Short mmCIF file of C-alpha atoms and ligand atoms in Angstrom, two decimals:
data_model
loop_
_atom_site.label_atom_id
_atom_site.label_comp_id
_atom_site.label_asym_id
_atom_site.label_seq_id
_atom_site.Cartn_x
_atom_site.Cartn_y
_atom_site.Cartn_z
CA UNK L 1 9.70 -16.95 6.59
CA UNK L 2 11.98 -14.08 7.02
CA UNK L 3 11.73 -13.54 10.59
CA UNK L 4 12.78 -9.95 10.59
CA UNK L 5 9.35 -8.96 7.95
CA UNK L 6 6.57 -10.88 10.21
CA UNK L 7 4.31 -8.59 9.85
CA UNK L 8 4.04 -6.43 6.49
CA UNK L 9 1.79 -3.72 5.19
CA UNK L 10 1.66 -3.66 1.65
CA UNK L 11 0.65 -0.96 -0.14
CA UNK L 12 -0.78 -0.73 -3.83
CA UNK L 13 -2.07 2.53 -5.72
CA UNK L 14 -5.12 2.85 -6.93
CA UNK L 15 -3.42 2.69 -10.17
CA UNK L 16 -2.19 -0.76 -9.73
CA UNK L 17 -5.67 -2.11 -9.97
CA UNK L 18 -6.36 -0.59 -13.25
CA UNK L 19 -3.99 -2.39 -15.53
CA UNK L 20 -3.54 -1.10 -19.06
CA UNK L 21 -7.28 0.62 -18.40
CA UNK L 22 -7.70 4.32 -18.05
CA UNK L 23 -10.10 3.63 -14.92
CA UNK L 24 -11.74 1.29 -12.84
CA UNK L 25 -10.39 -1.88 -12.21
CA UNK L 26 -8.75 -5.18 -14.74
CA UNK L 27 -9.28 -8.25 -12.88
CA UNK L 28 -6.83 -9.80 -14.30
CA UNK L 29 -4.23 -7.76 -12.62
CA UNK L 30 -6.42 -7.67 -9.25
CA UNK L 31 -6.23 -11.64 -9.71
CA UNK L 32 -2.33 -11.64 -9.80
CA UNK L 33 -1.97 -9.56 -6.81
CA UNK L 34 -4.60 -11.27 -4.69
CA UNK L 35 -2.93 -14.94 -5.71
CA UNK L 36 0.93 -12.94 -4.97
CA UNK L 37 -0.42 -12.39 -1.63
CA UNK L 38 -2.09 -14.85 -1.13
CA UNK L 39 0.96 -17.00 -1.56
CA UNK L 40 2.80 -15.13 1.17
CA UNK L 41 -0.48 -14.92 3.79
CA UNK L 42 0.51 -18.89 3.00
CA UNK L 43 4.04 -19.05 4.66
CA UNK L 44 2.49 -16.94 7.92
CA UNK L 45 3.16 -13.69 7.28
CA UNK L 46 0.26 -10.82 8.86
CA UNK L 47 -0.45 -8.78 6.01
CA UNK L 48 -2.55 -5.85 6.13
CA UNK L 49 -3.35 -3.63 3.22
CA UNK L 50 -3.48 -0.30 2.25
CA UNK L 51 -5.29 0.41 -0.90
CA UNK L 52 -4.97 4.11 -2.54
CA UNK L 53 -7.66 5.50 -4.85
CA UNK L 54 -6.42 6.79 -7.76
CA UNK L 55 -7.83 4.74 -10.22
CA UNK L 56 -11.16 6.14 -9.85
CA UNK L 57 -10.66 9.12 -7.89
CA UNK L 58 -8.11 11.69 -6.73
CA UNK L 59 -8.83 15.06 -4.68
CA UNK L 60 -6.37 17.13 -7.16
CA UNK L 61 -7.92 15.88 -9.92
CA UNK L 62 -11.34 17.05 -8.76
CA UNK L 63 -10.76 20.31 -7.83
CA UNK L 64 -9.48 20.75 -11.23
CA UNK L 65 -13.16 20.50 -12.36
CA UNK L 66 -14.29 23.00 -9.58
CA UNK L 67 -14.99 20.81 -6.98
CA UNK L 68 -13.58 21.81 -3.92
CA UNK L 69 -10.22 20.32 -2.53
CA UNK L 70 -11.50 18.64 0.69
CA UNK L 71 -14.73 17.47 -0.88
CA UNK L 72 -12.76 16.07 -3.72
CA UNK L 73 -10.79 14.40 -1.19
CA UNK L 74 -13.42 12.43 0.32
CA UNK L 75 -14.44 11.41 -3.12
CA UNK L 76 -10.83 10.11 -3.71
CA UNK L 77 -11.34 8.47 0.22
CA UNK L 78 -14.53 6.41 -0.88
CA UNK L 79 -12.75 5.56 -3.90
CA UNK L 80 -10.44 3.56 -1.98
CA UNK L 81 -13.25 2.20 -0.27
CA UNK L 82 -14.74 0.42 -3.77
CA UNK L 83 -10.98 -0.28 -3.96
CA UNK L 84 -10.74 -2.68 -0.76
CA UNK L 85 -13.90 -3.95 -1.20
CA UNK L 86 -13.05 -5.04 -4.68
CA UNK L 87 -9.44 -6.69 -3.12
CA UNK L 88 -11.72 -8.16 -0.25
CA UNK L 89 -13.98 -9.97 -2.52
CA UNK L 90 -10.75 -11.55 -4.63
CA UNK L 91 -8.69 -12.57 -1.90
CA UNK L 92 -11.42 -14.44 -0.12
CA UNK L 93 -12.71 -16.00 -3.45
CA UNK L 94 -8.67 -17.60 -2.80
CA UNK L 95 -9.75 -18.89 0.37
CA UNK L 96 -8.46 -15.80 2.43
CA UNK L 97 -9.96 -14.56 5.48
CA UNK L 98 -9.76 -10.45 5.57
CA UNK L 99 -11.37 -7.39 7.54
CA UNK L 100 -11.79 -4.03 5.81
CA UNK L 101 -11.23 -1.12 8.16
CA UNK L 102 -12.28 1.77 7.17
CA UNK L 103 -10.90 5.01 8.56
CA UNK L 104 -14.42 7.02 7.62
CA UNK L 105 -17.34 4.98 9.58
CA UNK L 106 -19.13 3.01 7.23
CA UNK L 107 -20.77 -0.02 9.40
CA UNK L 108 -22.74 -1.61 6.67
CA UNK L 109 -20.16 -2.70 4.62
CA UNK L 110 -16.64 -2.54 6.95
CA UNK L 111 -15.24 -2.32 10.37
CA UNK L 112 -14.56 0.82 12.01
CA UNK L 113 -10.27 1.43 11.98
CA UNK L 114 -9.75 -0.08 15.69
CA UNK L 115 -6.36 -0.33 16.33
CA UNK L 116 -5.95 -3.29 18.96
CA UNK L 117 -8.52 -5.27 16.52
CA UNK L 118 -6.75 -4.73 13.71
CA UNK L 119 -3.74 -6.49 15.12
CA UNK L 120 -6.00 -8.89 16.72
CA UNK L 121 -7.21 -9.74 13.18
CA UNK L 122 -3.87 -10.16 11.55
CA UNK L 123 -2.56 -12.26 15.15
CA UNK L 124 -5.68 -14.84 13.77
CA UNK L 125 -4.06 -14.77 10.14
CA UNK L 126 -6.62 -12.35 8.63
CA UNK L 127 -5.40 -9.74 6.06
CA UNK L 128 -6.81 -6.34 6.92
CA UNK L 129 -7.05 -3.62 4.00
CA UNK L 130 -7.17 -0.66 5.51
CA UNK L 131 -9.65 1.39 3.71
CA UNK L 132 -9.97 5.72 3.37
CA UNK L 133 -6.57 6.38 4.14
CA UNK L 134 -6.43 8.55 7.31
CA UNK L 135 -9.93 9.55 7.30
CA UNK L 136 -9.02 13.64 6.38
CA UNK L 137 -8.33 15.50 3.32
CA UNK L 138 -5.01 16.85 2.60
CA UNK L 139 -3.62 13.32 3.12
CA UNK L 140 -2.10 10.58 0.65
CA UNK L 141 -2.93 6.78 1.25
CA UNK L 142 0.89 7.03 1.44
CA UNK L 143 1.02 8.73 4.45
CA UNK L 144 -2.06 6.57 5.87
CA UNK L 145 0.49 3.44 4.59
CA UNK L 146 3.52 4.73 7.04
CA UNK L 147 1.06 5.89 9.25
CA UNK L 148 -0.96 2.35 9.90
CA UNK L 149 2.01 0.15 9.21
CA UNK L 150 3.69 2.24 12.45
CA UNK L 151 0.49 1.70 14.67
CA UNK L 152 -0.06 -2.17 13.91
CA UNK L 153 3.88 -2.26 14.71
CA UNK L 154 4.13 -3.75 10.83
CA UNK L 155 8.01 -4.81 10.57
CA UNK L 156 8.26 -2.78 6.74
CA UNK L 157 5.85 -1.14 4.58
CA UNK L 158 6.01 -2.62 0.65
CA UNK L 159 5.06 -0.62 -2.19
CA UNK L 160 4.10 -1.95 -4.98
CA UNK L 161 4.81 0.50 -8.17
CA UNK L 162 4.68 0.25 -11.85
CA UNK L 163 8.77 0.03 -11.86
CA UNK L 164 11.57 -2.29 -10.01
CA UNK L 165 13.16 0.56 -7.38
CA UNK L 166 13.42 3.91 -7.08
CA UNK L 167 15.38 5.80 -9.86
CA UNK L 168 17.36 9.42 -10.01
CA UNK L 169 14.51 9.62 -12.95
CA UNK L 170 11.86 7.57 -15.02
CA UNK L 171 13.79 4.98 -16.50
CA UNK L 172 10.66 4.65 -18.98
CA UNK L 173 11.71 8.15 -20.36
CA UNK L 174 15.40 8.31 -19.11
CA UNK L 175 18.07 5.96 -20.14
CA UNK L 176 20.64 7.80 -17.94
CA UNK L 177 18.18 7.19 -14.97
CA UNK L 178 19.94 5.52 -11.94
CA UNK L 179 18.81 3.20 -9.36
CA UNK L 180 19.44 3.24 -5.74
CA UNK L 181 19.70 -0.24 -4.31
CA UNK L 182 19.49 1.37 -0.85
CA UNK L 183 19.07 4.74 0.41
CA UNK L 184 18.17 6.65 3.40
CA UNK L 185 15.20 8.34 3.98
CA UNK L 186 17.00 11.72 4.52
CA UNK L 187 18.02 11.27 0.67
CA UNK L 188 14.66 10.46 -0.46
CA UNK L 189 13.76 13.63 0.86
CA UNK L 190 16.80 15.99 -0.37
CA UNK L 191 16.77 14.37 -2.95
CA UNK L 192 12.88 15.06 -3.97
CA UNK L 193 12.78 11.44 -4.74
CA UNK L 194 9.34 10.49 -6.12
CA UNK L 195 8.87 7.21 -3.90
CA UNK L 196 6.05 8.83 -1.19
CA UNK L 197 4.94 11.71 0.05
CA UNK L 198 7.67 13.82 2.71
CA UNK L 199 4.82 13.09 5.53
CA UNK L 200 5.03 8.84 4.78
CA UNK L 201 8.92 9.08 4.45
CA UNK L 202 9.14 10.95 7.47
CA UNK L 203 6.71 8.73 9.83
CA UNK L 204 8.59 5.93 8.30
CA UNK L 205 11.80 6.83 9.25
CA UNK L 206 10.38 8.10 12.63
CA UNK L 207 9.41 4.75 13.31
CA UNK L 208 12.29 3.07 11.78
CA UNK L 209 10.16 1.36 9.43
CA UNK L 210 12.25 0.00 5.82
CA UNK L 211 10.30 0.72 2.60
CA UNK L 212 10.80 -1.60 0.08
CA UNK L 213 9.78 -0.82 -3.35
CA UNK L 214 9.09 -3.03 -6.30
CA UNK L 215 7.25 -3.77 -9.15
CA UNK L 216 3.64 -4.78 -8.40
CA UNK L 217 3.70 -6.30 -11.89
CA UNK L 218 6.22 -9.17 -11.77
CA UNK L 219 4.52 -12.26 -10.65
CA UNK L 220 4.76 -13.36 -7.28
CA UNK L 221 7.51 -10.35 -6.49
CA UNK L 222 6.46 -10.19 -3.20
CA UNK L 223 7.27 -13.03 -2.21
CA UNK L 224 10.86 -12.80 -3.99
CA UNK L 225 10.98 -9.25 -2.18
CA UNK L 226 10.78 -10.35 1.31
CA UNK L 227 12.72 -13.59 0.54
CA UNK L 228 15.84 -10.91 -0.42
CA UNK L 229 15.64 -12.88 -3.86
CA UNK L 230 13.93 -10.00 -5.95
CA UNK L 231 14.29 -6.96 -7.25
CA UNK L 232 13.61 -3.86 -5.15
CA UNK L 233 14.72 -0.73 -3.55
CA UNK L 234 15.21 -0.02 0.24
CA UNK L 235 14.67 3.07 2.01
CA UNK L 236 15.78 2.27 5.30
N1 LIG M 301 -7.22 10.94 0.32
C1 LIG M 301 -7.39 11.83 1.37
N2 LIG M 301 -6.94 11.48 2.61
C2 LIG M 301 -6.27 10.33 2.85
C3 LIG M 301 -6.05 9.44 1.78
C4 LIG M 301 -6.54 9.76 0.52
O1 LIG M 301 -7.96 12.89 1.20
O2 LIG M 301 -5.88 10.06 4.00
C5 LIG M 301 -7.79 11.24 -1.00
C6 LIG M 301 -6.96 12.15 -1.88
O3 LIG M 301 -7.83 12.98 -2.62
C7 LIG M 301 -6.27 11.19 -2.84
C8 LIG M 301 -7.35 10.14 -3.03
O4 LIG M 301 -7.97 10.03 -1.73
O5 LIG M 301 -5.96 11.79 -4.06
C9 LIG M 301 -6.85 8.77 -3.45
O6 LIG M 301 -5.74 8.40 -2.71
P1 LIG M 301 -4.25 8.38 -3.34
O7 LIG M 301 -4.09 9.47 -4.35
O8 LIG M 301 -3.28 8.34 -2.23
O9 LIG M 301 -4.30 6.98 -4.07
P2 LIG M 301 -3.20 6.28 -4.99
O10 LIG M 301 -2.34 7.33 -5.63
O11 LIG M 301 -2.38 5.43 -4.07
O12 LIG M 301 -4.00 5.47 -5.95
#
């Protein structure tokens, strides 16, 4: 294990979940992730999880059809709640013990966010998917990734995306596009780099947490990622 990523938050859009789909979930996809985790939870790493919302919900989206931004934010907030449910179910179908916190109290069907247990879960080799990002509207699961990954003293956040790094532009549209093998947060920022939200980067970089992005796609990247073997990006 590399000793310097013990314990990793790993986040995954909403969007990750949905595959080729235009909403909702392919459990295929949700399959490879949970078994790509999975194989790292394996080696020892504490893994905790948080899961965005996008695929079913997203506040923006909402108030385009006249629902009101905050309200449509707590729609896109239970969305990710279906979301870690649905990641919960998978990864303990592998065998996987896990916790979902949620940050919007829900005691039926997950734990309240409790810091100290949180880390007390992962210490005992659970995964914990952090669930409703940071429990208030106006937020990204983004910033509730930098955000939890800085409380449960995680050692780097990963983001899973649809591409291999972070690029000066889409390479899907833009052969020109460059990639950054490393950069610093400060030039994420200037730089209006679309990799997270200003408020994650900023936490992150507060807390001198490295993001490492990568594609959420490849099969059993993670493990390649934290291994230094794969391909990725580092904001650090
Ligand atoms: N959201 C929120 N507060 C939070 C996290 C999320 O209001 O702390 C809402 C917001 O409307 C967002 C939606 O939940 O659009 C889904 O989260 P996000 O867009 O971050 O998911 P992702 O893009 O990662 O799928």
């Amino acid at each position: 294990m590399a000793d310097k990523y013990r314990r990793i938050l790993i986040k995954l859009s909403g969007e990750a979940l949905m595959g080729k789909n235009k909403f909702g979930h392919d459990i295929n996809i949700i399959t490879q992730i949970c078994e790509d985790i999975e194989a790292v939870h394996d080696l020892g790493y504490q893994i905790c999880i948080v899961v965005g919302g996008g695929n079913i919900c997203r506040g923006a989206t909402s108030q385009s059809l006249g629902i009101e931004r905050a309200s449509g934010d707590y729609m896109g907030m239970l969305a990710t709640v279906i979301n870690a449910i649905a990641l919960q179910s998978k990864l303990e179908s592998l065998g996987v013990f896990t916790r979902v916190q949620s940050a919007i109290s829900m005691t039926e069907i997950a734990e309240s966010y409790i810091r100290r247990r949180a880390i007390r879960h992962m210490e005992k080799g659970r995964i914990v998917i952090f669930a409703a990002g940071v429990g208030s509207p106006f937020f990204t699961t983004d910033t509730a990734a930098a955000l939890r990954a800085a409380e449960t003293d995680c050692n780097a956040i990963l983001k899973g995306t649809q591409v291999d790094g972070i690029y000066s532009a889409d390479p899907k549209t833009d052969i020109t596009a460059k990639k950054y093998a490393n950069i610093s947060y400060k030039d994420v920022i200037v730089n209006d780099l679309n990799v997270m939200d200003t408020a994650a980067i900023t936490l992150a970089r507060d807390h001198n947490i490295p993001i490492l992005i990568f594609d959420i796609h490849k099969k059993g990247e993670i493990l390649k990622v934290l291994n230094g073997t794969g391909t990725y990006s580092i904001v650090k």
